[in-house]
Short mmCIF file of C-alpha atoms and ligand atoms in Angstrom, two decimals:
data_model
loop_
_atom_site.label_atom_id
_atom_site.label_comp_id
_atom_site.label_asym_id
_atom_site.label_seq_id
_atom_site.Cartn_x
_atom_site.Cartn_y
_atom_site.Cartn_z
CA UNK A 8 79.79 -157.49 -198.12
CA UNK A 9 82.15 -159.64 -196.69
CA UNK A 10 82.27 -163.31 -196.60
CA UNK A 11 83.96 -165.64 -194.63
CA UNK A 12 85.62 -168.92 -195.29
CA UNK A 13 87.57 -171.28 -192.53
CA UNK A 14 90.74 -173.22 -193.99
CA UNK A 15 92.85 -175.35 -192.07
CA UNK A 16 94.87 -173.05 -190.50
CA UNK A 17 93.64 -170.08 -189.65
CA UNK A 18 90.58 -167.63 -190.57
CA UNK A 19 91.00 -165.85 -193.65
CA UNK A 20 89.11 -163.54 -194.65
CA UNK A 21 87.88 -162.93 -198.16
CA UNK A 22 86.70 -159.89 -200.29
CA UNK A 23 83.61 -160.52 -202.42
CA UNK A 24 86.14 -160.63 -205.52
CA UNK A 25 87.47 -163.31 -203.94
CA UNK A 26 91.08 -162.01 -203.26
CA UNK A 27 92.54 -163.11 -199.44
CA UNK A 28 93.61 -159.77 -197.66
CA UNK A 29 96.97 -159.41 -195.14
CA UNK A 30 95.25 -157.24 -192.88
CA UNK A 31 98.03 -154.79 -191.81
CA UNK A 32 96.65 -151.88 -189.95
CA UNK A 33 98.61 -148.74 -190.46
CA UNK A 34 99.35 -146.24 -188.04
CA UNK A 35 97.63 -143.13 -188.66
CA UNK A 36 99.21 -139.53 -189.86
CA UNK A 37 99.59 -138.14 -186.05
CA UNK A 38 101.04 -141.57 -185.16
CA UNK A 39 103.46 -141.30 -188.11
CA UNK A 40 104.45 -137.70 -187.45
CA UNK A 41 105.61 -138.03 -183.87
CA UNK A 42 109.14 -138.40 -183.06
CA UNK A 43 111.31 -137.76 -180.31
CA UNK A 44 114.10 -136.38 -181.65
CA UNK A 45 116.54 -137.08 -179.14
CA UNK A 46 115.26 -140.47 -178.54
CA UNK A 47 115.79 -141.11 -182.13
CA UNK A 48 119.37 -139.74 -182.19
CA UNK A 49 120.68 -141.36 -179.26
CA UNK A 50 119.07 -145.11 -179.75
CA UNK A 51 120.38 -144.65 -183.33
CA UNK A 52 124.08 -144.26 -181.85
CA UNK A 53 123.37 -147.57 -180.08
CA UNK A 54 126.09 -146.30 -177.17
CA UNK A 55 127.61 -149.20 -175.08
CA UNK A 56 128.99 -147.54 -171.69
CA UNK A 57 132.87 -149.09 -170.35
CA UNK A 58 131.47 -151.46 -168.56
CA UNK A 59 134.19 -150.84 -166.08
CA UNK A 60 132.50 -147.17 -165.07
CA UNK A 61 129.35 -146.34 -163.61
CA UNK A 62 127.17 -144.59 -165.94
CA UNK A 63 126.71 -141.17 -165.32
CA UNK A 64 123.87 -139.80 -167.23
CA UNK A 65 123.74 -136.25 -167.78
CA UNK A 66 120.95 -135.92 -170.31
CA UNK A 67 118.12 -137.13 -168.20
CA UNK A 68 115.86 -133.93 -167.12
CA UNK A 69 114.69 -136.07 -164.50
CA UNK A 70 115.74 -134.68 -161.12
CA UNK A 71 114.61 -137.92 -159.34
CA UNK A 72 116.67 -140.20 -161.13
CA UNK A 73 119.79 -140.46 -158.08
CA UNK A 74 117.32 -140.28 -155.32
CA UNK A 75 120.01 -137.12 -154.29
CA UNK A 76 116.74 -134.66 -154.90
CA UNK A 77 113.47 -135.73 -153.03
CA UNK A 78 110.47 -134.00 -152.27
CA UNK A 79 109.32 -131.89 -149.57
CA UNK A 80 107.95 -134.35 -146.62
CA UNK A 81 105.12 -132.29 -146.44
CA UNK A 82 104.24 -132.79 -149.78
CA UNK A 83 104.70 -136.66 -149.78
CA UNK A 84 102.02 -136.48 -146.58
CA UNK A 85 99.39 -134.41 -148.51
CA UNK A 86 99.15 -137.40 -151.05
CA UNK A 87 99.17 -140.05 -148.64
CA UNK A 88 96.80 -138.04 -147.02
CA UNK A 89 94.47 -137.81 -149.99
CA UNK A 90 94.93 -141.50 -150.65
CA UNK A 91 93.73 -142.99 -147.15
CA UNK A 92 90.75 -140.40 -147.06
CA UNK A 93 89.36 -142.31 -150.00
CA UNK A 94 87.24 -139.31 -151.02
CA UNK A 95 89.12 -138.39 -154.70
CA UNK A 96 89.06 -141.50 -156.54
CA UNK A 97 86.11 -140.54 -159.10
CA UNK A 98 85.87 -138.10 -161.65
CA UNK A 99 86.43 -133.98 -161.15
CA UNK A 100 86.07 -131.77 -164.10
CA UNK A 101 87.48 -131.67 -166.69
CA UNK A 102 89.39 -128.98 -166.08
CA UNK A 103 90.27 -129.12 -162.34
CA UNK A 104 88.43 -129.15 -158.97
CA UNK A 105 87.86 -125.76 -158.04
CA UNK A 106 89.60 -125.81 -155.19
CA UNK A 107 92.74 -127.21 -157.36
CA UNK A 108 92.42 -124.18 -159.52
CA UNK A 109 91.76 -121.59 -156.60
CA UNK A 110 95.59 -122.87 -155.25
CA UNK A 111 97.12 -122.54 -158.48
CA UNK A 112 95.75 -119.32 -158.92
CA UNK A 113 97.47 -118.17 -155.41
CA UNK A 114 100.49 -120.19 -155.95
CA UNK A 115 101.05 -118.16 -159.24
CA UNK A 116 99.91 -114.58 -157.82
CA UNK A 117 102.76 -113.31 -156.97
CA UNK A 118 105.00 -110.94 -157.91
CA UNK A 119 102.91 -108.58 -159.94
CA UNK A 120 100.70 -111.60 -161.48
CA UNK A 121 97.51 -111.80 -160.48
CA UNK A 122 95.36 -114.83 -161.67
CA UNK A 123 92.11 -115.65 -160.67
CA UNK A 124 90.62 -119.91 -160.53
CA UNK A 125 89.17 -119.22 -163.70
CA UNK A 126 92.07 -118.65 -165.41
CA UNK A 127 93.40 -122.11 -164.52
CA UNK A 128 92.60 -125.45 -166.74
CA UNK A 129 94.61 -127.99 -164.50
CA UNK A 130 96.34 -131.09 -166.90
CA UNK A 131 98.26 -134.12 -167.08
CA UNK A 132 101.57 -132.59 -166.08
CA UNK A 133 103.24 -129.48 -168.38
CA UNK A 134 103.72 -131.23 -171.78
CA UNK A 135 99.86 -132.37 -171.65
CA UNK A 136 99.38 -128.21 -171.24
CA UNK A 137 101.43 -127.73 -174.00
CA UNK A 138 100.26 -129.60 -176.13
CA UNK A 139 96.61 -128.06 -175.52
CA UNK A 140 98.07 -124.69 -176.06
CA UNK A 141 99.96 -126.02 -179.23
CA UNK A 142 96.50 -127.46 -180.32
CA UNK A 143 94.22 -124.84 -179.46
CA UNK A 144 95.92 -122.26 -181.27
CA UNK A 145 97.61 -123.50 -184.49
CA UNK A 146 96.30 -127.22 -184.71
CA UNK A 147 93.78 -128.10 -188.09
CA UNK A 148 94.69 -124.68 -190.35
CA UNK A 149 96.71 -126.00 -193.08
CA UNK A 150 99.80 -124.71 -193.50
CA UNK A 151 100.30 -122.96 -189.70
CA UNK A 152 103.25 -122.81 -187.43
CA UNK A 153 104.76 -122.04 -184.31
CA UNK A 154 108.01 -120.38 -183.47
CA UNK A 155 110.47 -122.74 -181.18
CA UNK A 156 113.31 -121.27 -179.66
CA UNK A 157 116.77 -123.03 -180.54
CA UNK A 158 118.80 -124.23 -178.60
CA UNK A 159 115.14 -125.35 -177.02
CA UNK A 160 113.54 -128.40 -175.36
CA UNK A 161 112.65 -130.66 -178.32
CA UNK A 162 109.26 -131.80 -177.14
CA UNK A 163 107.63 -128.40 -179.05
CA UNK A 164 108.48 -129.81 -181.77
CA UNK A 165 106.95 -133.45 -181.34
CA UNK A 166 104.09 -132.31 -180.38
CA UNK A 167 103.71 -129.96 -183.19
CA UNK A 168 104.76 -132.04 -186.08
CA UNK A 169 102.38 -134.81 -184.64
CA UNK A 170 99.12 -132.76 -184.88
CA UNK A 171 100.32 -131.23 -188.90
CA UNK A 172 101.46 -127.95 -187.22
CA UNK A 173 105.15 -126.68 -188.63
CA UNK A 174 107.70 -125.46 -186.84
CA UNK A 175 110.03 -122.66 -187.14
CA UNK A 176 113.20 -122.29 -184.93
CA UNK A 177 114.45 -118.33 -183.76
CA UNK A 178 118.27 -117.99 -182.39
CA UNK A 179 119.25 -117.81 -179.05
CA UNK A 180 122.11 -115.62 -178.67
CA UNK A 181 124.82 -117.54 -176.32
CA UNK A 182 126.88 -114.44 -175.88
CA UNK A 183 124.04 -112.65 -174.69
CA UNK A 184 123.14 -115.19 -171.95
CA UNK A 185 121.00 -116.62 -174.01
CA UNK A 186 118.40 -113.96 -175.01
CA UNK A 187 115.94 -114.03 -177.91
CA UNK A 188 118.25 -112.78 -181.68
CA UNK A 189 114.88 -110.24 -181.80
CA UNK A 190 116.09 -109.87 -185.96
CA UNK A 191 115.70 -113.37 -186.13
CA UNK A 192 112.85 -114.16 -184.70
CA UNK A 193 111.10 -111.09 -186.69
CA UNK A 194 112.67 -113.09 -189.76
CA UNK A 195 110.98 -116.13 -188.57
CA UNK A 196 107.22 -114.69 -188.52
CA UNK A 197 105.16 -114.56 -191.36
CA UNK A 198 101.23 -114.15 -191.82
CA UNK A 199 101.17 -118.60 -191.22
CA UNK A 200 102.74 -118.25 -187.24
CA UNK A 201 99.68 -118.93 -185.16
CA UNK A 202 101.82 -118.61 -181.76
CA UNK A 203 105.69 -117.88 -180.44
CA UNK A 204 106.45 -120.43 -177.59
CA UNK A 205 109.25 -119.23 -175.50
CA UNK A 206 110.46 -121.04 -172.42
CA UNK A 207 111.82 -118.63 -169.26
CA UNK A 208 113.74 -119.79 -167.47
CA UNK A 209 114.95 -121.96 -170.18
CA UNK A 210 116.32 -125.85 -170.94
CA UNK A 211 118.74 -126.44 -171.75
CA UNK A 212 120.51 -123.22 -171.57
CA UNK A 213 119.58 -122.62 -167.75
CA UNK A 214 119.04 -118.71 -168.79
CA UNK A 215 116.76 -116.32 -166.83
CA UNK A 216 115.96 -113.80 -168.80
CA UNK A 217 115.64 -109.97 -167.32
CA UNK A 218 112.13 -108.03 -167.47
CA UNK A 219 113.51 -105.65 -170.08
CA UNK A 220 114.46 -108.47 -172.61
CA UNK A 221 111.27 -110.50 -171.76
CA UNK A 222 109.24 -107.18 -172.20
CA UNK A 223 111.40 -106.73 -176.14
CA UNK A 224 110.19 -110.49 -176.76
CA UNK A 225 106.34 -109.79 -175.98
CA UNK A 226 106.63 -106.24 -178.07
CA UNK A 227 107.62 -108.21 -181.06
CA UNK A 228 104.53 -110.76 -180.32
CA UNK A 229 101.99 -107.95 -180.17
CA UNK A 230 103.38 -105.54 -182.80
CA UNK A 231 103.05 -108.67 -185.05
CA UNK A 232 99.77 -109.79 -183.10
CA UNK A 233 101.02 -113.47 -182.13
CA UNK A 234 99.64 -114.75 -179.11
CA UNK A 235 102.42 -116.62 -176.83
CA UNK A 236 102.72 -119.88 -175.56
CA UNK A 237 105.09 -119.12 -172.47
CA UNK A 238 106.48 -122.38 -170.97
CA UNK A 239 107.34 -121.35 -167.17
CA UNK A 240 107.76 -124.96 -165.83
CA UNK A 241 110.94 -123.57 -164.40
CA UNK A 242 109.03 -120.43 -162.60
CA UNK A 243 110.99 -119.54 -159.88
CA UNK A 244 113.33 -122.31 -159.85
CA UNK A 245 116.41 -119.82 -160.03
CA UNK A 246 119.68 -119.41 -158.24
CA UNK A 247 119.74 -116.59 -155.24
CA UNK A 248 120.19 -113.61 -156.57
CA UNK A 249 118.69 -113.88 -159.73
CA UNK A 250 114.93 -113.17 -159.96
CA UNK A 251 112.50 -114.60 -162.40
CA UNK A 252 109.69 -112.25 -164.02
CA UNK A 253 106.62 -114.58 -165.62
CA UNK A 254 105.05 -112.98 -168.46
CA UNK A 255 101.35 -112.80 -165.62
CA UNK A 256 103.29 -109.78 -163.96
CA UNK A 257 104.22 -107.91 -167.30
CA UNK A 258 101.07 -106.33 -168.71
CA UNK A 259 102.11 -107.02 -172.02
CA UNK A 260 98.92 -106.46 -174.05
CA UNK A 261 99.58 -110.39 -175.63
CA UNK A 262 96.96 -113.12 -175.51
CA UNK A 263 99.13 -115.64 -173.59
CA UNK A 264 98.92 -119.31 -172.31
CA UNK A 265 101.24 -120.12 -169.74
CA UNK A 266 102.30 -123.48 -169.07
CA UNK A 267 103.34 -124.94 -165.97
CA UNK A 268 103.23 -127.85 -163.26
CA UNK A 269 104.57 -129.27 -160.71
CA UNK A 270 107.17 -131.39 -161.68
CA UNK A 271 110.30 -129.62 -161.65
CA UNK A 272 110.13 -126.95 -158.32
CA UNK A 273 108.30 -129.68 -156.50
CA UNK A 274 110.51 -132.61 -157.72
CA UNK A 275 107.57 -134.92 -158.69
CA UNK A 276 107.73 -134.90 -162.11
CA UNK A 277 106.30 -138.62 -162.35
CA UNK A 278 102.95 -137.43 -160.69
CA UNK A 279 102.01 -136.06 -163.72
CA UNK A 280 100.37 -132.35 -162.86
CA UNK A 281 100.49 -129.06 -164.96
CA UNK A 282 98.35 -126.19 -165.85
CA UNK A 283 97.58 -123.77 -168.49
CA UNK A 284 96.99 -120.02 -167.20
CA UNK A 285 94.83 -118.55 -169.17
CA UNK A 286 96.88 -114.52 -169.08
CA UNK A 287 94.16 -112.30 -171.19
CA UNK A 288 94.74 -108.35 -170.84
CA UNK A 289 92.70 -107.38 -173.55
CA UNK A 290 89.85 -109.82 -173.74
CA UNK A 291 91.04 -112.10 -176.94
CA UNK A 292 91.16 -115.37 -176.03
CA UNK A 293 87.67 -115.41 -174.63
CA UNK A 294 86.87 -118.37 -177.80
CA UNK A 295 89.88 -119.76 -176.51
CA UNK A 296 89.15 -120.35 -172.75
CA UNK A 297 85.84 -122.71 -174.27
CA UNK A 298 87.86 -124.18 -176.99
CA UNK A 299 90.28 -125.41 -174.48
CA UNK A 300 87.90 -126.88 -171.98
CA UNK A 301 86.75 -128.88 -174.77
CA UNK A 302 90.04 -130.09 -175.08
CA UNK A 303 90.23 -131.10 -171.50
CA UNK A 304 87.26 -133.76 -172.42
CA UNK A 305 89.09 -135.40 -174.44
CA UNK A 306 91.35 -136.66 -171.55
CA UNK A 307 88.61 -135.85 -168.83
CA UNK A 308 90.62 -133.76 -166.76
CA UNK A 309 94.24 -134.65 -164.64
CA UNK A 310 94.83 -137.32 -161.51
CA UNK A 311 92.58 -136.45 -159.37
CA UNK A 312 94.60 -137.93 -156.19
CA UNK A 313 96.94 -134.91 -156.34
CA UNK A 314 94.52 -132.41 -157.62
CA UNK A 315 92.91 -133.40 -154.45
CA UNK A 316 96.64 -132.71 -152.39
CA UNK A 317 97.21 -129.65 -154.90
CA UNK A 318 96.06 -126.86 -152.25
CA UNK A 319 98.34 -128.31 -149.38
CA UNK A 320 101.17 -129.06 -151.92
CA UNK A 321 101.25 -125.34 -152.76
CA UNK A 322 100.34 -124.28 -149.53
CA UNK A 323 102.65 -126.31 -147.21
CA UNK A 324 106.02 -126.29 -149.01
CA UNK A 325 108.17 -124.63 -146.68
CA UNK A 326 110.29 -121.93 -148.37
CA UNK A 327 113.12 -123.43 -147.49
CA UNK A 328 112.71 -126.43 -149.14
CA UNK A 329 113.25 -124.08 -152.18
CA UNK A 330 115.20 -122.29 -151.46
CA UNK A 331 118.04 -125.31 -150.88
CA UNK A 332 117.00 -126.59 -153.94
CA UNK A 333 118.23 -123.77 -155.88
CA UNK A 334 121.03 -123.71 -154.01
CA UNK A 335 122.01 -126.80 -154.53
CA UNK A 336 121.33 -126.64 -158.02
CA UNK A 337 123.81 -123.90 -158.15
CA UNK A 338 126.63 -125.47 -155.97
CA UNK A 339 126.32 -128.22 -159.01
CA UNK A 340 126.18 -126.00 -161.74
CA UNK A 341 129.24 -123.74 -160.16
CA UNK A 342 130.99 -127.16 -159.65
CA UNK A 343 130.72 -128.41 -163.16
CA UNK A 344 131.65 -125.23 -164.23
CA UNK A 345 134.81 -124.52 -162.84
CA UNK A 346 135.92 -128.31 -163.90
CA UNK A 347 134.72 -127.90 -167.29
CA UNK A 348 136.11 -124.62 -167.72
CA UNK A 349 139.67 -125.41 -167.07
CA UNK A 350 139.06 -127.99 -169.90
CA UNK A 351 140.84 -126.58 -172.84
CA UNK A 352 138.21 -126.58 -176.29
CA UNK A 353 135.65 -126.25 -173.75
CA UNK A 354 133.01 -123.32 -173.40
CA UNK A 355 130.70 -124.09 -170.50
CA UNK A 356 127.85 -121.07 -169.91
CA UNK A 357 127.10 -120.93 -165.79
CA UNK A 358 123.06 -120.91 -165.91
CA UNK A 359 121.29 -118.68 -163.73
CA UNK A 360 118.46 -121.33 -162.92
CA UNK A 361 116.66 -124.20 -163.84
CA UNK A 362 119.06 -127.63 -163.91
CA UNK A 363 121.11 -127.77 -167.28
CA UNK A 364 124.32 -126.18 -168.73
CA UNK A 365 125.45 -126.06 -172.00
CA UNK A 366 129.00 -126.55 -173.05
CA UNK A 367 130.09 -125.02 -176.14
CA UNK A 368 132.83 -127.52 -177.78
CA UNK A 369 135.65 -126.03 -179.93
CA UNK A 370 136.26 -128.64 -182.40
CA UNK A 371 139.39 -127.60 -183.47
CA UNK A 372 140.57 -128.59 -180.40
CA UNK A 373 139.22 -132.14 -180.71
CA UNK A 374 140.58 -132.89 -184.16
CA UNK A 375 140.16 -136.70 -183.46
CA UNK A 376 136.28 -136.34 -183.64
CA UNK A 377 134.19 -135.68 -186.90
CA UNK A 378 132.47 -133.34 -184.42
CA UNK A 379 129.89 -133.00 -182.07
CA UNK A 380 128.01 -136.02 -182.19
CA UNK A 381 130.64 -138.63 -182.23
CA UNK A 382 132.75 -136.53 -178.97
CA UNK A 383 128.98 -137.48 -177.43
CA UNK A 384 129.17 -141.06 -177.97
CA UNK A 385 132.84 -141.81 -177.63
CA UNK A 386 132.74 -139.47 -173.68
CA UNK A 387 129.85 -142.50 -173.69
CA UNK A 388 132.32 -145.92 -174.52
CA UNK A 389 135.51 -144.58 -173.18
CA UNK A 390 133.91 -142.71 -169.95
CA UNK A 391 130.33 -144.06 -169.34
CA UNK A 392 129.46 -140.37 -169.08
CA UNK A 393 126.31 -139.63 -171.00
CA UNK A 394 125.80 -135.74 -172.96
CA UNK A 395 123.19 -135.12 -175.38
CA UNK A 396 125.24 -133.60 -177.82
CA UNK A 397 124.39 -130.12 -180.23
CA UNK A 398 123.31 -131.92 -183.20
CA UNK A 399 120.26 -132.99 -181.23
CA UNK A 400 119.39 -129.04 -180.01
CA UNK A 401 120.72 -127.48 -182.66
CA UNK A 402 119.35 -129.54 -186.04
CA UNK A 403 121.64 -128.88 -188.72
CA UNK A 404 118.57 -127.92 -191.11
C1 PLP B 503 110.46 -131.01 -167.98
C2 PLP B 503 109.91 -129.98 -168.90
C3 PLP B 503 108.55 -129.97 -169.27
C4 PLP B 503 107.61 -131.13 -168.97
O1 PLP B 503 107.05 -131.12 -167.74
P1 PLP B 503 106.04 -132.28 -167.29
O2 PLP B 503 105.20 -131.62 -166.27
O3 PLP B 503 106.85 -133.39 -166.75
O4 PLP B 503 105.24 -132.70 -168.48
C5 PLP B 503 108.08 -128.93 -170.05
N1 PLP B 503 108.91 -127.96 -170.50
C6 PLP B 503 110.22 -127.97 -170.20
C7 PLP B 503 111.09 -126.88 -170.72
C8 PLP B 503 110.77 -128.98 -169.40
O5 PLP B 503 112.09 -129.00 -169.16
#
């Protein structure tokens, strides 16, 4: 029983033995274990830009950030649409409107894939779907892991560590554009891995990866019975010529969750939309599918004004719309490129897709830096141009 006593000041309150309490409430163990890792790096650096350059930031994966990179008019209608009918401003399942999930399901046969409504549990853009596919498979069994590509985006990670779920990092092989070190990644397995994420085509390295190397990365998953957690939010989003493969159109015999949205092909990323594909050749993940609409509850369900504009978002994209975005994307990439490869100590790899490029440095030829890290912040005072540099991809542990 407590009891409580008024002083002068304020109200205090007192335990029956009579000791006054400082009631600081601590964050709990999820809250303490999440970290953005490249948050944390780069606000440690405390970077001041030359105030007498414009900052040009080229570690935001935010396409909308110049306002060079809108979206499709059509797709700006459908919402406004949505939002003067006034008929989508309650609740829809938890898992999507039906309708919703019927256009994803089109959107994403294609190819070879074929994907039926019920396949599709609609979310609060792609991370929200990966974190449900991070939780739903490896989330509460004590000791448990996933398998992260590195270089890789580092959000895997925070979600992971935030929910008590390890992480384990395979190679990427830069000299092979980028494809899985299969040796490695075997290494990296052992009877604790309760999924492989991989992420096709990929940030940061821009990589699309060919059918026959994404077909060697599923073998390994179902020879060693991992089910996958492939992260497609750059489906399709290639340069001409190149051709993207999802892991739907593979028949790969592995239990796999793909995760995607709208927010980088469509250019919205701020509208918050992404799904989970449920991809289930051989009938195990039927615990799964229920597990994961119980997950869905938690948040009930995605916003329902563009679930409500999903079918004619899909739908009413013209193809050229992108189709000029990847190839613009590519006149940028080819343009940083060429600059950056004339740059002596610099390595730049041309992506294929997607909207990043890394640049490998050759510190010997920048003997005035300790290395990667402080080249990052010092292109940041001299320049005002903003990297993320290795360190933060590539964690020296
Ligand atoms: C941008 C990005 C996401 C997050 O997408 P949202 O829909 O904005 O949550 C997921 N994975 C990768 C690899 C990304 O680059």
């Amino acid at each position: 029983m407590l009891e409580k006593k008024i002083n002068a000041s304020a109200e205090v309150t007192v335990l029956e033995d009579g000791k006054s309490e400082n009631w600081t409430v601590q964050p709990s163990y999820a809250a303490q274990h999440c970290k953005n890792f490249i948050r944390d790096i780069v606000d440690n650096l405390n970077l001041q830009p030359n105030p007498e350059k414009p900052v040009i930031a080229l570690s935001l994966g935010d396409p909308c950030v110049y306002g060079n990179l809108s979206p499709a008019p059509e797709v700006v209608q459908a919402v406004a649409d949505v939002l003067v009918g006034g008929r989508s401003n309650g609740y829809f399942p938890s898992v999507g409107q039906e309708c919703a999930r019927q256009a994803v399901a089109e959107y994403l046969s294609v190819d070879g894939a074929q994907i039926s409504p019920s396949d599709v549990i609609l979310c609060s853009g792609c991370s929200s779907a990966l974190e449900h596919a991070i939780t739903v498979l490896a989330c509460g069994k004590k000791g448990h892991n996933i398998l992260i590509p590195r270089p890789g985006f580092p959000i895997y990670r925070t979600l992971a560590e935030a929910i008590g779920v390890g992480v384990r990092y395979y190679n990427l092989l830069p000299e092979q554009n980028w494809e899985v070190d299969l040796f490695h990644l075997e290494s990296q397995i052992d009877h604790n891995t309760a999924a492989l994420v991989i992420n096709n085509p990929s940030n940061p390295c821009g990589s699309v990866w060919s059918e026959a190397h994404l077909r060697a990365v599923m073998s390994v998953a179902r020879r060693r019975r991992i089910p996958v957690i492939a992260d497609e939010i750059y489906e399709r989003l290639v340069f001409p010529g190149e051709s993207f493969i999802s892991v739907a159109a593979l028949e790969a015999g592995v239990p796999t969750l793909i995760c995607g949205g709208l927010a980088k092909r469509f250019l919205v990323p701020g509208w918050r939309l992404g799904w989970i594909v449920v991809h289930d050749e051989t009938s195990a993940l039927h615990d799964i599918r229920s597990a994961l609409v119980r997950l869905t509850q938690r948040t009930i369900g995605s916003c329902t004004l563009i679930q409500a504009a999903l079918p004619a978002i899909l739908q009413q994209t013209p193809i050229t719309f992108h189709s000029n975005l990847a190839k613009t994307l590519q006149r940028h990439a080819q343009l940083a490129y060429e600059c950056l490869k004339k740059a002596k100590g610099l390595t730049p790899y041309m992506p294929q897709g997607a909207m990043y490029m890394v640049v490998e440095v050759d510190m010997s030829g920048f003997p005035m830096f300790s290395g990667g890290l402080e080249l990052a912040g010092r292109m940041m005072e001299e320049e005002s141009v903003f990297c993320l540099p290795g360190e933060v991809r590539v964690p020296l542990v």
